[in-house]
Coordinates of C-alpha atoms in Angstrom, one line a residue:
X1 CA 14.7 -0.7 -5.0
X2 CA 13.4 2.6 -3.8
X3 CA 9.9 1.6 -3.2
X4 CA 11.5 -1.7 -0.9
X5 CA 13.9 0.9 1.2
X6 CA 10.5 3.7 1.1
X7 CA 8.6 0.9 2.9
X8 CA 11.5 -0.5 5.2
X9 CA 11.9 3.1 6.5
X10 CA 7.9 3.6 7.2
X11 CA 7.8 0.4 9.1
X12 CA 10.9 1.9 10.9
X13 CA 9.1 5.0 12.0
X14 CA 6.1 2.9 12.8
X15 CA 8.1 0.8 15.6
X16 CA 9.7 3.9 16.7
X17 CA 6.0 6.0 17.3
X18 CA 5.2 2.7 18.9
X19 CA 8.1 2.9 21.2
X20 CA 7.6 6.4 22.2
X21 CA 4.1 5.7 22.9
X22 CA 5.6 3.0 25.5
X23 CA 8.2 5.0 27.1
X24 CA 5.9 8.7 27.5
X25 CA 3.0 6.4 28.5
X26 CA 5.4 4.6 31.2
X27 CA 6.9 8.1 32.6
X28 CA 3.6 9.8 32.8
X29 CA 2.0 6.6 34.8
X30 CA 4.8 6.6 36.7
X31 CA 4.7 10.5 37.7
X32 CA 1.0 10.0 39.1
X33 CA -1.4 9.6 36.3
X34 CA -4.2 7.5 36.4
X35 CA -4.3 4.5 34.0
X36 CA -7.7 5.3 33.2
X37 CA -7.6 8.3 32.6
X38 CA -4.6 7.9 30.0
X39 CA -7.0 5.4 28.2
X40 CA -9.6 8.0 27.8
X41 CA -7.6 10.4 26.5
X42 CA -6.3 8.3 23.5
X43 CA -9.3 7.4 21.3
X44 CA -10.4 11.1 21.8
X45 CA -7.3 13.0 20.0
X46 CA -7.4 9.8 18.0
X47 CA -11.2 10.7 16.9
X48 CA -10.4 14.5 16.4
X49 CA -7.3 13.7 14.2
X50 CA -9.3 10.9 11.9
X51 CA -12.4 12.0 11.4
X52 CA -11.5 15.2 8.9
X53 CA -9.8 12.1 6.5
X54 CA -13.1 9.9 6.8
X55 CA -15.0 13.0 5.7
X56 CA -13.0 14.2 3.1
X57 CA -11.8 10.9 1.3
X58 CA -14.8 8.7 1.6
X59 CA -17.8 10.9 2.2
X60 CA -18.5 9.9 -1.8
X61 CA -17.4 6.1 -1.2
X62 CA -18.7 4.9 2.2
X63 CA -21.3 2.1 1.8
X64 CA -24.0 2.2 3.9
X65 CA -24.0 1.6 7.4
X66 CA -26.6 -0.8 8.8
X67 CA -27.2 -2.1 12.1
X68 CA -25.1 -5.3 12.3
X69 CA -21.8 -3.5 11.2
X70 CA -22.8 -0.9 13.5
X71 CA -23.1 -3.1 16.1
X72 CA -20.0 -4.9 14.8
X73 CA -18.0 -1.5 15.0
X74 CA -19.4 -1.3 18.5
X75 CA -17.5 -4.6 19.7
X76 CA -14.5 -3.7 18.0
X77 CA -14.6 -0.2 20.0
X78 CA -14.8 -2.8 23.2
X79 CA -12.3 -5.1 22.9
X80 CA -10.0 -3.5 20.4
X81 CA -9.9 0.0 22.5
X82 CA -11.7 0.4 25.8
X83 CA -10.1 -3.4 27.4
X84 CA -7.4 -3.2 25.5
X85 CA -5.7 -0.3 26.2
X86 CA -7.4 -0.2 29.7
X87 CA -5.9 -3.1 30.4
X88 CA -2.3 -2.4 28.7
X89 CA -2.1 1.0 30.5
X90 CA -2.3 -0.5 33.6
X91 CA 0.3 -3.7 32.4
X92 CA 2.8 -0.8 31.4
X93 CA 2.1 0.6 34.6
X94 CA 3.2 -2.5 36.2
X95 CA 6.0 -3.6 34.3
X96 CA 8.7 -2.3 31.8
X97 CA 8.7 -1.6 28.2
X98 CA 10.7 -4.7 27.9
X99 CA 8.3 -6.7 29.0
X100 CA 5.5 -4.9 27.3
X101 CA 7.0 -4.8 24.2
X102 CA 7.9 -8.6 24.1
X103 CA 4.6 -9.7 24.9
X104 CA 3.3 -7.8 21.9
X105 CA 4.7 -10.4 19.7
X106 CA 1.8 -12.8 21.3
X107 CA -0.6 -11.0 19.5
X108 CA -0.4 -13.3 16.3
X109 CA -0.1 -16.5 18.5
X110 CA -3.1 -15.3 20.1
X111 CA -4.7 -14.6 16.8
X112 CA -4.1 -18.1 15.4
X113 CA -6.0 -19.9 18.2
X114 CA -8.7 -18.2 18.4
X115 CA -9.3 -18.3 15.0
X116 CA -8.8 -22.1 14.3
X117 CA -12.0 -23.1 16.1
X118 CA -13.9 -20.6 14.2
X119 CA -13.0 -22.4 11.2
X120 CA -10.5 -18.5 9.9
X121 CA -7.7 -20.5 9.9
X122 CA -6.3 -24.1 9.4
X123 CA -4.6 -26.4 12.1
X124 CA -3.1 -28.4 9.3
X125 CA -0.1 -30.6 11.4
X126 CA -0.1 -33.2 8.6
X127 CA 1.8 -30.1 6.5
X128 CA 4.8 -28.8 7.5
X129 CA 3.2 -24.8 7.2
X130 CA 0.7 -26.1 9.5
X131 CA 3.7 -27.7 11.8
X132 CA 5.9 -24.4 11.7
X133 CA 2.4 -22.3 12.9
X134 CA 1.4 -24.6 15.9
X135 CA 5.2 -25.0 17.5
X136 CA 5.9 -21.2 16.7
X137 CA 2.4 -20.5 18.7
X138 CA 3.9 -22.8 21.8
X139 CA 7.2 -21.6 21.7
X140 CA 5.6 -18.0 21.9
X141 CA 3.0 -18.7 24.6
X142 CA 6.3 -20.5 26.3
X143 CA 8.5 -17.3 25.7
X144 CA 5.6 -15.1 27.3
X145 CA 5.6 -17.8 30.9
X146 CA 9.1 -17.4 31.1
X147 CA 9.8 -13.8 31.1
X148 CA 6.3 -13.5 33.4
X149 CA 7.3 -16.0 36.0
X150 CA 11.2 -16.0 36.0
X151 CA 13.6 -12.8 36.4
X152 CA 17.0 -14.0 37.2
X153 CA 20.2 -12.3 37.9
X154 CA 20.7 -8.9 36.4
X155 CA 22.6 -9.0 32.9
X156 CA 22.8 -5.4 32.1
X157 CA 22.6 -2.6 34.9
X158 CA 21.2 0.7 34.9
X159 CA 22.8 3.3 32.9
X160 CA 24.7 6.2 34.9
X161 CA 23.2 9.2 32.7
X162 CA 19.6 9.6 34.0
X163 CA 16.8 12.0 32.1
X164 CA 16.0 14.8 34.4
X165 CA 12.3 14.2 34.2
X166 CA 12.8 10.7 35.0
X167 CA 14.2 11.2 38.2
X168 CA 11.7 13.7 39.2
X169 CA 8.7 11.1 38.8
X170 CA 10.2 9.6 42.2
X171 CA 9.7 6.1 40.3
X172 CA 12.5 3.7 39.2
X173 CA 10.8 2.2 36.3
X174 CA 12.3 -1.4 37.7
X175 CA 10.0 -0.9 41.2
X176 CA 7.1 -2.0 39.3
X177 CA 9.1 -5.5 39.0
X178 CA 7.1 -6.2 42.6
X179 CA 4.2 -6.3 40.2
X180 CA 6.2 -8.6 37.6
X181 CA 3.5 -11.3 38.1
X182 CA 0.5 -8.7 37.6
X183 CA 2.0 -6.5 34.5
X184 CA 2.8 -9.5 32.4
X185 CA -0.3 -11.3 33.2
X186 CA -2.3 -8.1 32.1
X187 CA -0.1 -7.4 29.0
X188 CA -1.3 -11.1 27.7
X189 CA -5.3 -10.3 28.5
X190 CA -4.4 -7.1 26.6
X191 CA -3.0 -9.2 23.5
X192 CA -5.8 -11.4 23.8
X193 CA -8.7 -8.5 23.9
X194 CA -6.2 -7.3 20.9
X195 CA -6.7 -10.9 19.3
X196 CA -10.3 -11.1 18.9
X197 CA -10.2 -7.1 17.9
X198 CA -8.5 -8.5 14.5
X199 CA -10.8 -11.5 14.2
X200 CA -13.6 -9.0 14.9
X201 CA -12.8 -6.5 12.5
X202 CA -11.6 -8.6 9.5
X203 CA -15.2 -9.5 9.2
X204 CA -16.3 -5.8 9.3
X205 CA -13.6 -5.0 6.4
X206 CA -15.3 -7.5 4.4
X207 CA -18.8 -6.1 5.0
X208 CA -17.5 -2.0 5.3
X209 CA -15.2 -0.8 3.0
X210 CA -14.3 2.5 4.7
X211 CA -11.8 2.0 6.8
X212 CA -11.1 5.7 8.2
X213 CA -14.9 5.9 8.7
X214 CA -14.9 2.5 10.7
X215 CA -11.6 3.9 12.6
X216 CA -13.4 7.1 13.1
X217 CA -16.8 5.9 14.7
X218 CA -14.8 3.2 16.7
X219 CA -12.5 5.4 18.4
X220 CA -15.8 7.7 18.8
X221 CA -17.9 4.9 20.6
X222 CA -14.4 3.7 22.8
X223 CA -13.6 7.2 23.8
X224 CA -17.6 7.5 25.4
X225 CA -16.8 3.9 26.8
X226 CA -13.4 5.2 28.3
X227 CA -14.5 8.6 29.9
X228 CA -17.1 6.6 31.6
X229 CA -15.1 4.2 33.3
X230 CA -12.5 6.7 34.1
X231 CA -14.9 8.8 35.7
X232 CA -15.9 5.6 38.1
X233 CA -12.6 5.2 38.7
X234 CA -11.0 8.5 38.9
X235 CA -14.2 10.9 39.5
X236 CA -12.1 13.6 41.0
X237 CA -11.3 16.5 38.3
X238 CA -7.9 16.8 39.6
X239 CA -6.9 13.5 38.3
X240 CA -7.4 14.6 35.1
X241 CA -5.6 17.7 34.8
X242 CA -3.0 18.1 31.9
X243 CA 0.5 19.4 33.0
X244 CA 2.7 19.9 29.9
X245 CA 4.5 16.1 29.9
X246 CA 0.7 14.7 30.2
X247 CA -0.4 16.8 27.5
X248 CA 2.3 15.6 25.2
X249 CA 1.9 12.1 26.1
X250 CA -2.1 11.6 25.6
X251 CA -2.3 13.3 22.0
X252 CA 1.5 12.0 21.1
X253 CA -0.7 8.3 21.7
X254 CA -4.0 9.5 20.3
X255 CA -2.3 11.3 17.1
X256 CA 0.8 9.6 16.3
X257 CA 0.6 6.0 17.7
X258 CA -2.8 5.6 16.5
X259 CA -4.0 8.0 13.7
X260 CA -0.1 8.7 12.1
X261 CA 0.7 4.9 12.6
X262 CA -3.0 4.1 11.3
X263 CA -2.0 5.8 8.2
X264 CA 1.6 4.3 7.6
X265 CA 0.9 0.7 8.7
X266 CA -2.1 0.5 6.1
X267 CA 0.0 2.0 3.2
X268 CA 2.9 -0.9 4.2
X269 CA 0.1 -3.7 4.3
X270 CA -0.9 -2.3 0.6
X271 CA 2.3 -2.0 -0.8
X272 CA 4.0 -5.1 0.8
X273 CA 1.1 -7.3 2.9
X274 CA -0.2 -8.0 6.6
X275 CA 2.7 -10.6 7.0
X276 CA 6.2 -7.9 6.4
X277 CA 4.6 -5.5 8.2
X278 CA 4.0 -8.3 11.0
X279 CA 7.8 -8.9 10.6
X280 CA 8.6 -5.7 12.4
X281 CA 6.8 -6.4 15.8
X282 CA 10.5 -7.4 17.1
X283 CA 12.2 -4.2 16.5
X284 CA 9.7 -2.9 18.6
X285 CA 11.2 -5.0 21.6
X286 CA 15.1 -3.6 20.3
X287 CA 14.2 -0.2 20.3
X288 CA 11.8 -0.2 23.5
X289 CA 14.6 -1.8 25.6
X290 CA 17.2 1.1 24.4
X291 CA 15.1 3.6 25.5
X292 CA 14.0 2.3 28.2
X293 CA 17.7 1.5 29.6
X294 CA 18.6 5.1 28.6
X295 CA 16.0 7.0 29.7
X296 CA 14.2 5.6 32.6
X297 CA 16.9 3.4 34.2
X298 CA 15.6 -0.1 33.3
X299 CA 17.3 -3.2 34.6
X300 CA 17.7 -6.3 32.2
X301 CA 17.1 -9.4 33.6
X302 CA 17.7 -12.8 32.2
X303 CA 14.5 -14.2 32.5
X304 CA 13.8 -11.2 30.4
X305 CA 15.7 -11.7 27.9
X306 CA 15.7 -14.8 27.5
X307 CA 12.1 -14.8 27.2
X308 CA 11.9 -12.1 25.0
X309 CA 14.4 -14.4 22.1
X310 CA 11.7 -17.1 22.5
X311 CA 9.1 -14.9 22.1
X312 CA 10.5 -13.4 19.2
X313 CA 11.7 -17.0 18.0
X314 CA 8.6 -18.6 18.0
X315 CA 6.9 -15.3 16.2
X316 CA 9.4 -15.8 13.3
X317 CA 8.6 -19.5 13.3
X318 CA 5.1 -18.9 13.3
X319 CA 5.1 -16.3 10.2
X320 CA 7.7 -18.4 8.1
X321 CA 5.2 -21.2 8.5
X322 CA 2.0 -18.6 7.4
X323 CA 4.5 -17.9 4.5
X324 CA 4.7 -21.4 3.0
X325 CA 0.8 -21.7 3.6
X326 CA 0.2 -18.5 1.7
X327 CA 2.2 -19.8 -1.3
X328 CA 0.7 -23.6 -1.2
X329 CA -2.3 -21.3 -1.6
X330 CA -1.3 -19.4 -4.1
X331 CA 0.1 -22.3 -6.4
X332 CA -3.3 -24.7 -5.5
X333 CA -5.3 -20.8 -7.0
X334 CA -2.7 -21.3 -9.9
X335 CA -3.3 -24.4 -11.4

């Protein structure tokens, strides 16, 4: 009984990192920092806080490293760091956590059909597992259009207490709803990129068993990758000065959402597997909302809303139906 609440409250504290990142990464964007330059930031203080744990506990273990997981490492640096988060930065700058948070939940939707054509996963529609996976992957997709394309009347207002800092960004986090078509359209390329990340690096887990070593040259190769395109885009030096807020927000995302969260979410998958620790995505939309109603005066829409219960409906459906297929599994292993 202790283990089960140990792990409930570390996947708590995961959601909640997660959320922080969201809401600093929104404020700081907001006050006049450069998308691109937040991006490059994050896998640097994420390299300086791993690498010291992939020297220390697997400079004995680490298998050798060839040129095709090299290379392998390389991709995932692309598409699970330098587009993704180049691309999420700027969706967060263009929408609200609400939104950002909801479309997270695409992410195993995304993962499931792009991995049925390569054979990773079953279709299966004669079964009902196989059933539950394809209508929860529709009804996701479906959740994601609405709360894109639809916004409706206001449900909940703004809160009266405003955060000092907040108000001094000059930014009302629901102006960036004159984006609403761009920040949600670029929040689903970023779960996508994020998609074929996991499909990518599933097949360097089975070939490289160091994970903080992996974690530690990808975030190495992203953050040469990042600087480089921030500098194209952002080449003067001013725009990437650090003012105290700025400071806290790029190693608060490069040491606690990704190293600290790299750490805790790995120990959950161990302890409980990929698909409970998959079942917290939605608190993530709960506690991103909160804070974003509280703190920087968001506005909740219908369309939102409503969207984000789909979304979060159809992820449910989609995992209950992995569930049964993991068990037919296990009882077809068993006989």
């Amino acid at each position: 009984m202790g283990n089960e609440l140990l792990v409930f409250v570390v996947m708590v504290i995961v959601q909640l990192a997660f959320a922080g990142m969201i809401i600093i990464s929104k404020l700081v964007m907001d006050g006049g920092m450069n998308a691109f330059v937040q991006s490059a930031y994050r896998p640097i203080f994420a390299t300086i806080s791993i690498a010291p744990f992939a020297f220390f506990l697997e400079r004995k273990t680490r298998p050798k490293l060839t040129r095709s997981i090299l290379f392998q490492i390389f991709l995932c640096s692309i598409f699970g760091i330098t587009a993704n988060q180049s691309i999420y930065f700027i969706g967060i700058k263009n929408s609200t956590p609400t939104i950002v948070s909801a479309i997270d939940n695409l992410i195993p939707a995304f993962t499931f059909i792009i991995a049925v054509p390569l054979g990773i996963e079953k279709l299966g529609l004669r079964s009902i597992a196989g059933q539950a996976k394809f209508l929860g992957t529709i009804v996701c997709v479906g959740g994601a259009m609405l709360l894109s394309l639809y916004h409706g009347k206001v449900i909940i207002d703004q809160l009266g207490f405003h955060w000092k800092y907040a108000e001094i960004t000059g930014e009302d986090v629901n102006s960036a709803h004159s984006n609403f078509l761009l920040g949600p359209f670029l929040l689903i390329v970023s779960s996508l990129t994020y998609a074929i990340w996991l499909i990518i690096q599933s097949k360097v887990n089975e070939k490289y068993a160091a994970p903080y070593t992996c974690t530690t040259l990808m975030c190495l190769m992203a953050s040469v990758e990042c600087v480089i395109i921030g500098f194209c885009v952002a080449p003067n030096l001013s725009e990437w000065a650090l003012n105290p807020i700025r400071a806290i927000s790029v190693v608060y995302n490069g040491v606690v959402a990704t190293s600290f969260t790299f750490f805790l979410s790995s120990w959950c998958i161990e302890k409980k597997g990929p698909l409970y620790v998959s079942m917290f995505n939605p608190l993530l939309l709960v506690i991103s909302a909160f804070l974003s109603w509280t703190l920087l005066r968001e506005k909740l829409y219908l369309g939102v809303v409503v969207g984000s219960i789909i979304v979060v409906a159809g992820l449910y459906g989609f995992l209950w139906g992995k569930k049964m297929e993991t068990g037919e599994e296990d009882i077809e292993v068993n006989k």
